[in-house]
Coordinates of C-alpha atoms and ligand atoms in Angstrom, one line a residue:
X5 CA 187.8 82.5 -67.1
X6 CA 187.3 84.1 -70.5
X7 CA 189.1 82.1 -73.2
X8 CA 191.7 83.9 -75.3
X9 CA 191.2 84.9 -78.9
X10 CA 190.4 82.1 -81.3
X11 CA 193.9 81.7 -82.6
X12 CA 195.5 81.4 -79.2
X13 CA 193.9 78.4 -77.4
X14 CA 195.0 75.0 -76.3
X15 CA 193.7 71.9 -77.9
X16 CA 193.7 70.5 -81.5
X17 CA 192.0 71.3 -84.7
X18 CA 191.3 68.8 -87.5
X19 CA 192.9 70.2 -90.6
X20 CA 192.8 68.3 -93.9
X21 CA 192.5 64.9 -92.4
X22 CA 194.6 65.1 -89.2
X23 CA 194.6 66.9 -85.9
X24 CA 197.2 69.7 -85.5
X25 CA 197.9 71.8 -82.4
X26 CA 195.3 74.6 -82.2
X27 CA 197.7 77.5 -82.7
X28 CA 199.2 75.8 -85.8
X29 CA 196.0 75.5 -87.7
X30 CA 196.9 78.2 -90.3
X31 CA 196.3 79.0 -93.9
X32 CA 198.4 81.2 -96.3
X33 CA 197.5 84.9 -96.8
X34 CA 197.3 84.2 -100.5
X35 CA 194.3 81.9 -100.3
X36 CA 191.4 82.3 -102.7
X37 CA 189.0 81.8 -99.8
X38 CA 190.3 85.0 -98.2
X39 CA 190.5 87.2 -101.3
X40 CA 187.5 86.1 -103.3
X41 CA 185.3 84.5 -100.7
X42 CA 185.7 80.9 -101.9
X43 CA 184.7 79.4 -98.6
X44 CA 181.7 77.7 -97.0
X45 CA 181.1 76.7 -93.4
X46 CA 178.8 75.1 -90.9
X47 CA 177.8 75.5 -87.3
X48 CA 176.7 72.6 -85.1
X49 CA 175.8 72.3 -81.4
X50 CA 177.0 69.8 -78.9
X51 CA 174.6 68.9 -76.1
X52 CA 175.7 66.6 -73.3
X53 CA 178.6 65.5 -75.4
X54 CA 176.4 64.6 -78.4
X55 CA 176.4 66.5 -81.7
X56 CA 172.9 67.5 -82.9
X57 CA 172.4 66.5 -86.6
X58 CA 176.0 66.1 -87.4
X59 CA 175.3 64.2 -90.7
X60 CA 172.8 66.8 -91.9
X61 CA 175.3 69.6 -91.3
X62 CA 178.1 67.7 -93.1
X63 CA 175.7 67.1 -96.0
X64 CA 174.9 70.8 -96.1
X65 CA 178.6 71.7 -96.1
X66 CA 178.9 69.5 -99.3
X67 CA 175.8 71.1 -100.8
X68 CA 177.1 74.6 -100.1
X69 CA 180.5 73.8 -101.7
X70 CA 178.7 72.4 -104.8
X71 CA 176.8 75.7 -105.0
X72 CA 180.2 77.5 -105.2
X73 CA 181.4 75.0 -107.8
X74 CA 183.9 73.2 -105.5
X75 CA 184.1 69.8 -104.0
X76 CA 184.8 68.9 -100.4
X77 CA 187.6 66.3 -100.5
X78 CA 186.2 64.4 -97.5
X79 CA 183.1 62.3 -97.3
X80 CA 180.2 63.1 -95.0
X81 CA 181.2 60.1 -92.8
X82 CA 184.8 61.5 -92.6
X83 CA 183.5 64.9 -91.6
X84 CA 181.1 63.4 -89.0
X85 CA 184.0 61.3 -87.5
X86 CA 186.3 64.4 -87.4
X87 CA 183.6 66.4 -85.5
X88 CA 183.1 63.6 -83.0
X89 CA 186.8 63.2 -82.5
X90 CA 187.2 67.0 -82.0
X91 CA 184.5 66.9 -79.3
X92 CA 185.9 63.8 -77.6
X93 CA 189.5 65.2 -77.6
X94 CA 188.4 68.5 -76.0
X95 CA 186.0 66.7 -73.6
X96 CA 183.2 69.1 -74.5
X97 CA 179.8 68.7 -72.9
X98 CA 178.0 71.8 -74.2
X99 CA 179.7 73.4 -77.2
X100 CA 179.8 74.5 -80.8
X101 CA 181.6 73.0 -83.8
X102 CA 182.7 74.9 -86.8
X103 CA 183.6 73.0 -89.9
X104 CA 184.9 75.3 -92.7
X105 CA 186.1 74.6 -96.2
X106 CA 188.0 77.1 -98.4
X107 CA 189.8 77.4 -101.7
X108 CA 193.6 77.4 -101.4
X109 CA 196.4 79.4 -102.8
X110 CA 197.3 77.8 -106.2
X111 CA 195.6 80.7 -107.9
X112 CA 195.1 84.3 -107.0
X113 CA 192.5 85.1 -109.6
X114 CA 188.8 85.4 -109.6
X115 CA 188.8 82.0 -111.3
X116 CA 188.9 79.3 -108.7
X117 CA 189.1 76.2 -111.0
X118 CA 192.8 75.4 -110.2
X119 CA 192.6 75.8 -106.5
X120 CA 192.8 72.9 -104.0
X121 CA 190.1 72.7 -101.3
X122 CA 191.0 72.6 -97.6
X123 CA 188.8 71.7 -94.7
X124 CA 189.1 72.3 -90.9
X125 CA 186.9 71.3 -88.0
X126 CA 187.2 73.0 -84.7
X127 CA 185.1 72.5 -81.5
X128 CA 184.9 74.6 -78.3
X129 CA 182.9 74.9 -75.1
X130 CA 180.1 77.4 -75.7
X131 CA 176.8 77.3 -73.9
X132 CA 174.7 80.1 -75.4
X133 CA 174.7 83.0 -77.9
X134 CA 172.6 85.5 -75.9
X135 CA 172.5 86.1 -72.2
X136 CA 170.1 84.0 -70.2
X137 CA 167.9 87.1 -69.6
X138 CA 167.7 87.7 -73.4
X139 CA 167.0 84.1 -74.0
X140 CA 164.0 84.2 -71.7
X141 CA 162.7 87.7 -72.2
X142 CA 163.4 88.0 -75.9
X143 CA 165.8 89.9 -78.1
X144 CA 165.3 93.2 -79.9
X145 CA 165.6 93.3 -83.7
X146 CA 166.1 96.3 -85.9
X147 CA 165.1 96.2 -89.6
X148 CA 168.3 96.6 -91.6
X149 CA 168.8 98.6 -94.8
X150 CA 170.8 95.6 -96.1
X151 CA 168.8 93.0 -97.9
X152 CA 169.1 89.4 -98.9
X153 CA 170.0 89.2 -102.6
X154 CA 168.0 87.3 -105.3
X155 CA 168.8 83.7 -106.3
X156 CA 170.4 85.0 -109.6
X157 CA 172.6 87.5 -107.8
X158 CA 174.4 85.3 -105.2
X159 CA 174.6 81.7 -104.1
X160 CA 171.9 82.4 -101.5
X161 CA 171.0 78.8 -100.6
X162 CA 174.7 78.1 -99.6
X163 CA 176.2 78.8 -96.2
X164 CA 178.8 80.7 -98.0
X165 CA 181.3 82.9 -96.1
X166 CA 181.0 85.7 -98.7
X167 CA 177.3 86.2 -98.0
X168 CA 178.0 86.9 -94.4
X169 CA 179.2 90.4 -95.3
X170 CA 175.5 91.3 -95.4
X171 CA 174.9 89.9 -92.0
X172 CA 178.0 91.6 -90.5
X173 CA 177.0 95.0 -91.8
X174 CA 173.4 94.5 -90.6
X175 CA 174.3 93.1 -87.2
X176 CA 176.9 95.9 -86.5
X177 CA 174.3 98.5 -87.5
X178 CA 171.7 96.9 -85.2
X179 CA 174.1 96.5 -82.2
X180 CA 175.2 100.2 -82.6
X181 CA 171.6 101.2 -82.3
X182 CA 171.3 99.2 -79.1
X183 CA 169.5 96.1 -80.5
X184 CA 170.6 92.5 -80.4
X185 CA 170.2 91.5 -84.0
X186 CA 169.0 92.7 -87.4
X187 CA 165.9 91.7 -89.3
X188 CA 166.8 91.3 -93.0
X189 CA 164.2 91.8 -95.8
X190 CA 164.8 90.2 -99.1
X191 CA 165.6 92.1 -102.4
X192 CA 161.8 92.6 -102.9
X193 CA 161.3 94.1 -99.5
X194 CA 159.6 90.9 -98.1
X195 CA 160.4 89.4 -94.7
X196 CA 163.5 87.2 -94.9
X197 CA 165.5 86.3 -91.7
X198 CA 167.9 87.5 -89.0
X199 CA 171.7 87.5 -89.5
X200 CA 172.1 83.9 -88.2
X201 CA 168.6 82.6 -87.8
X202 CA 165.3 82.0 -89.5
X203 CA 162.1 84.0 -88.7
X204 CA 158.7 82.8 -87.5
X205 CA 155.6 84.9 -86.7
X206 CA 152.7 83.5 -84.6
X207 CA 149.4 84.7 -86.0
X208 CA 146.2 83.4 -84.5
X209 CA 147.9 80.4 -83.0
X210 CA 149.6 79.3 -86.2
X211 CA 153.2 79.6 -87.4
X212 CA 153.9 81.8 -90.5
X213 CA 157.4 81.7 -91.9
X214 CA 158.8 83.1 -95.2
X215 CA 159.6 80.6 -98.0
X216 CA 163.4 80.1 -97.9
X217 CA 164.0 81.1 -101.5
X218 CA 166.9 83.5 -101.0
X219 CA 168.2 82.4 -97.6
X220 CA 169.1 79.2 -95.8
X221 CA 166.3 76.7 -95.1
X222 CA 167.8 76.2 -91.6
X223 CA 168.1 72.8 -90.1
X224 CA 166.5 74.2 -86.9
X225 CA 163.8 75.8 -89.0
X226 CA 162.9 72.4 -90.5
X227 CA 163.2 70.7 -87.0
X228 CA 160.8 73.3 -85.4
X229 CA 158.3 73.0 -88.3
X230 CA 158.3 69.2 -87.6
X231 CA 157.8 69.8 -83.9
X232 CA 155.0 72.2 -84.4
X233 CA 153.2 69.8 -86.7
X234 CA 153.6 67.0 -84.1
X235 CA 152.0 69.3 -81.6
X236 CA 149.1 70.1 -83.9
X237 CA 150.2 73.7 -84.5
X238 CA 149.5 74.8 -88.1
X239 CA 152.5 76.0 -90.2
X240 CA 152.3 78.2 -93.2
X241 CA 155.3 78.8 -95.4
X242 CA 154.6 81.7 -97.6
X243 CA 155.7 85.1 -99.0
X244 CA 155.4 87.6 -96.2
X245 CA 155.2 91.4 -96.3
X246 CA 156.5 93.6 -93.6
X247 CA 153.1 94.7 -92.5
X248 CA 152.5 91.2 -91.2
X249 CA 154.6 92.2 -88.3
X250 CA 151.7 94.4 -87.1
X251 CA 149.4 91.3 -87.1
X252 CA 151.8 89.0 -85.2
X253 CA 151.1 88.0 -81.6
X254 CA 154.5 86.5 -81.1
X255 CA 157.8 86.5 -83.0
X256 CA 160.7 84.1 -82.7
X257 CA 163.9 83.0 -84.5
X258 CA 165.4 79.6 -85.0
X259 CA 169.0 78.6 -85.6
X260 CA 171.6 76.2 -84.4
X261 CA 173.1 78.8 -82.1
X262 CA 169.9 80.7 -81.4
X263 CA 167.8 77.6 -80.8
X264 CA 164.2 78.8 -80.4
X265 CA 164.8 82.5 -79.5
X266 CA 161.9 84.7 -78.6
X267 CA 161.9 88.2 -80.1
X268 CA 160.6 91.0 -77.7
X269 CA 160.7 93.8 -80.3
X270 CA 161.1 94.6 -83.9
X271 CA 161.9 98.3 -84.3
X272 CA 159.2 100.1 -82.3
X273 CA 156.8 97.2 -82.0
X274 CA 156.8 95.0 -78.9
X275 CA 155.9 91.3 -78.5
X276 CA 155.3 89.2 -75.5
X277 CA 157.1 85.8 -75.1
X278 CA 153.9 83.9 -75.9
X279 CA 152.5 80.5 -75.4
X280 CA 153.3 79.1 -78.8
X281 CA 157.0 80.2 -78.6
X282 CA 157.4 78.8 -75.1
X283 CA 155.9 75.5 -76.1
X284 CA 158.2 75.1 -79.1
X285 CA 161.2 76.3 -77.1
X286 CA 160.5 73.6 -74.6
X287 CA 159.9 70.9 -77.2
X288 CA 163.2 71.9 -78.9
X289 CA 165.1 71.7 -75.6
X290 CA 163.6 68.2 -75.0
X291 CA 164.7 67.1 -78.4
X292 CA 168.3 68.3 -78.3
X293 CA 168.7 67.5 -74.6
X294 CA 166.5 64.5 -73.8
X295 CA 165.7 64.0 -70.1
X296 CA 167.9 61.4 -68.6
X297 CA 166.6 58.0 -67.3
Ligands
PMP29 N1 170.2 81.9 -91.7 C1 171.5 82.2 -91.5 C2 172.1 83.4 -92.2 C3 172.3 81.5 -90.7 O1 173.6 81.8 -90.5 C4 171.8 80.4 -90.0 C5 172.6 79.6 -89.1 N2 173.3 78.5 -89.7 C6 170.4 80.1 -90.2 C7 169.6 80.9 -91.0 C8 169.8 78.9 -89.4 O2 170.3 77.7 -89.9 P1 170.4 76.4 -88.9 O3 169.1 76.3 -88.3 O4 170.7 75.3 -89.9 O5 171.5 76.7 -88.0

């Protein structure tokens, strides 16, 4: 059965320190977070009832808030405990957790200094972002006209809600053109990332990935780089121009929701789901979902 819209479900959401009924987890329409984008969030996965890298995600929520000049009024340990309790209460085996923090309604002004900060943690059952066919055969990307801004233009290293305007525009444009996701270049026209995942090219058996200067250095990205090094696969983090796509043997994306996601096409160029991508996808699955026994 398809679950209802996100505001009309059973269960409980952790809001500012306590669990409230799911449908009552509300904020006021005059919230800074809504009008001026004073909000940061996280996305975490649950595998077999266990949260993958919960502490790292809670730390990143704190870091993102700091980038936006606000402070999360709960410790990393408290956020971690809230996420565990949300998973436990909902009895989730495979799912997703969404912590979010936003500036409140004391001030409707571009200035946010006088606002309080609110935090919510929700969890729901959610096995995969793309269909199983797309997961196996790869997804199609379309290069977007929208670009990732420079470090001095936006808080680009934060997982800030306001920055997702770029991703939404790019993703909607890509989907309208029959693709699965968008490829974003940076403000200089170099390769950057997808709308919710980092980018890797396999060239001559090695991984090449853009330096995360103006986009998230994803937790999955860091994990996959570690797995590749353990497997003896070379990894080069460097500035990458778009013509590198013509040299790539394989292309894949990494992200909490995407995991290791093969890419079958970028615009008119096709890619196979190659050996290196498959090896890393398997290694990632083994890590997040260790075999029992
Ligand atoms: N870039 C963007 C824009 C994202 O939304 C995400 C998902 N959080 C990532 C990259 C990958 O980050 P992670 O591996 O930490 O999920």
